[in-house]
Steps between C-alpha positions, in 0.01 A plus 500: 500500500259367763353161416211361700455124485156366586344155492192430289284555808638853533724431801848650484755222467786676677367627834811647655511764227200636321695485178832408349736772388646402164738698283337660198699290248408168666350210311221266601771243581652749746161538667465121527840478665401776744180312589703184554739678737209631707291182506770226465234246404399641164798459266464668156378197301225451758365851445239616253467879487214676320354847476185557707166498321206733571239353732255277314718472189494162326805566285819300542764692697825609340784273611826680566787376283812451711720643223316833476560816696252589773449843349339327199207418729462831684236643264629857525559503877872426518524536878252234614397156385264240645534136401297194595692196625400137456687206653548234232606244759821294513672485163742264323704545183335365186804282437443337841132446425567340161785285629288332768193451281708333227726301732210289629400346164865452409557289813163328534474359149823291514393360837202330333726371222798372701358391835242230591240751619214297353542243774361766732183491290473122522660396170760226558532353150798525271533838332595526133629841392395594146718722278235775501525520879876549479469765227226671698737522798770662286249739343352600836836558669630696201198726516527586869880524495460747213247698701733528799795605282284760325392634839857582599665578167234615251189653655479866594206573726280810489468479881785407730294311755182299549291436815635214709156334492547442124783258577261266681223541242724444199685209659167334580399539135821374337591235754150347507467482123858374471433212740162421341641481146809306612278248680304412185778516241732278706232261630573128455164458327563789260413419140738672253389660176631383163863559415405743223274705727773516763757627249261757354404630844849533642645644178227764484539572872878542475464742210260701715743492794777644282259758360390592851860556605559725198184697583638562849830622351307747283296620798817553702631738233186714538565582867774707652712341772272644770196337340318824422312624193280348230586449135323333212635142476629422152669216319434128456146402612446839663435641153166317496424430870515743793595233755699251297674386818165377636409348165814287489455411870153360434603312186803343667263342753277392214799315355568335836136391528487364147798281588382391847119518478381543860197679639717669764725646230209638298337651810829672586529636147139626504543677834834652395353612167209671678738685734736608221209607279384735776853642529528532122170689467609745771838557334340540157260765633784679681722514191214621279424772754864610530564492126180659372654694210403836651720803571797349320484164677542179304187307416490140613477272193211264440590163655351187652505504880628152585360211295453562128259459333270483805599795717 
């Protein structure tokens, strides 16, 4: 089979040969490896291969699945195939991305608790550490330690890699908010909430942390070891909410904020909730489209998206 690889501008990617010669039984992954051998720079996870669209078409191109055979995309002409190449840029494993974005808050927060950093900001008085500040430290570190452990031992990712630029973006987000919240919660002039409010907040938050972990265990069971495929999530809170993992994530920060009561914490929760709501709506639409009840397919049950009874 002759496979021609072009860029989106129409230029042929591999100049020394007008096309690649690939065995008829080859998969898309085999083609990606062949492109890598010819170009060196473009390793498989950096490649995005699609079928060409007619001129002027506004439809979204068909993305080639690396598991499928190339003949599945030949459209009747088994001897020739043209694919369009896009460079996704430098990539990193998702586990690497998550590790670095979570490591920052895990390290930065204790620095504000244990070290005299407030002298840098001009405060030289005696610092009294309230119990809520100590419990907040434990809660915070538990959360991010859990996230790192889940990254390596629980999560299965639908995509193997992410653009390298996301490492810098995500680290800026998590590290900045982590330092901002730590600054206010551990400040010498911090005013603690009542003992009852602290206990209610941390107890509720810990219950949500445990629930969030269990949601991730259930999601892991839905994916094969290679991360592929979609299934209807079932069990526990997933019986009433599509994205119960996001629901418990938001509420665990609500518990933290009830106990600590800072503007920085509430802003972080609001921003995170907005981001996760966007993700949840996209996933809800995708699952409803995949499981539409037609042609023998399962029908997606009626559920809240992320935050019952509001959404």
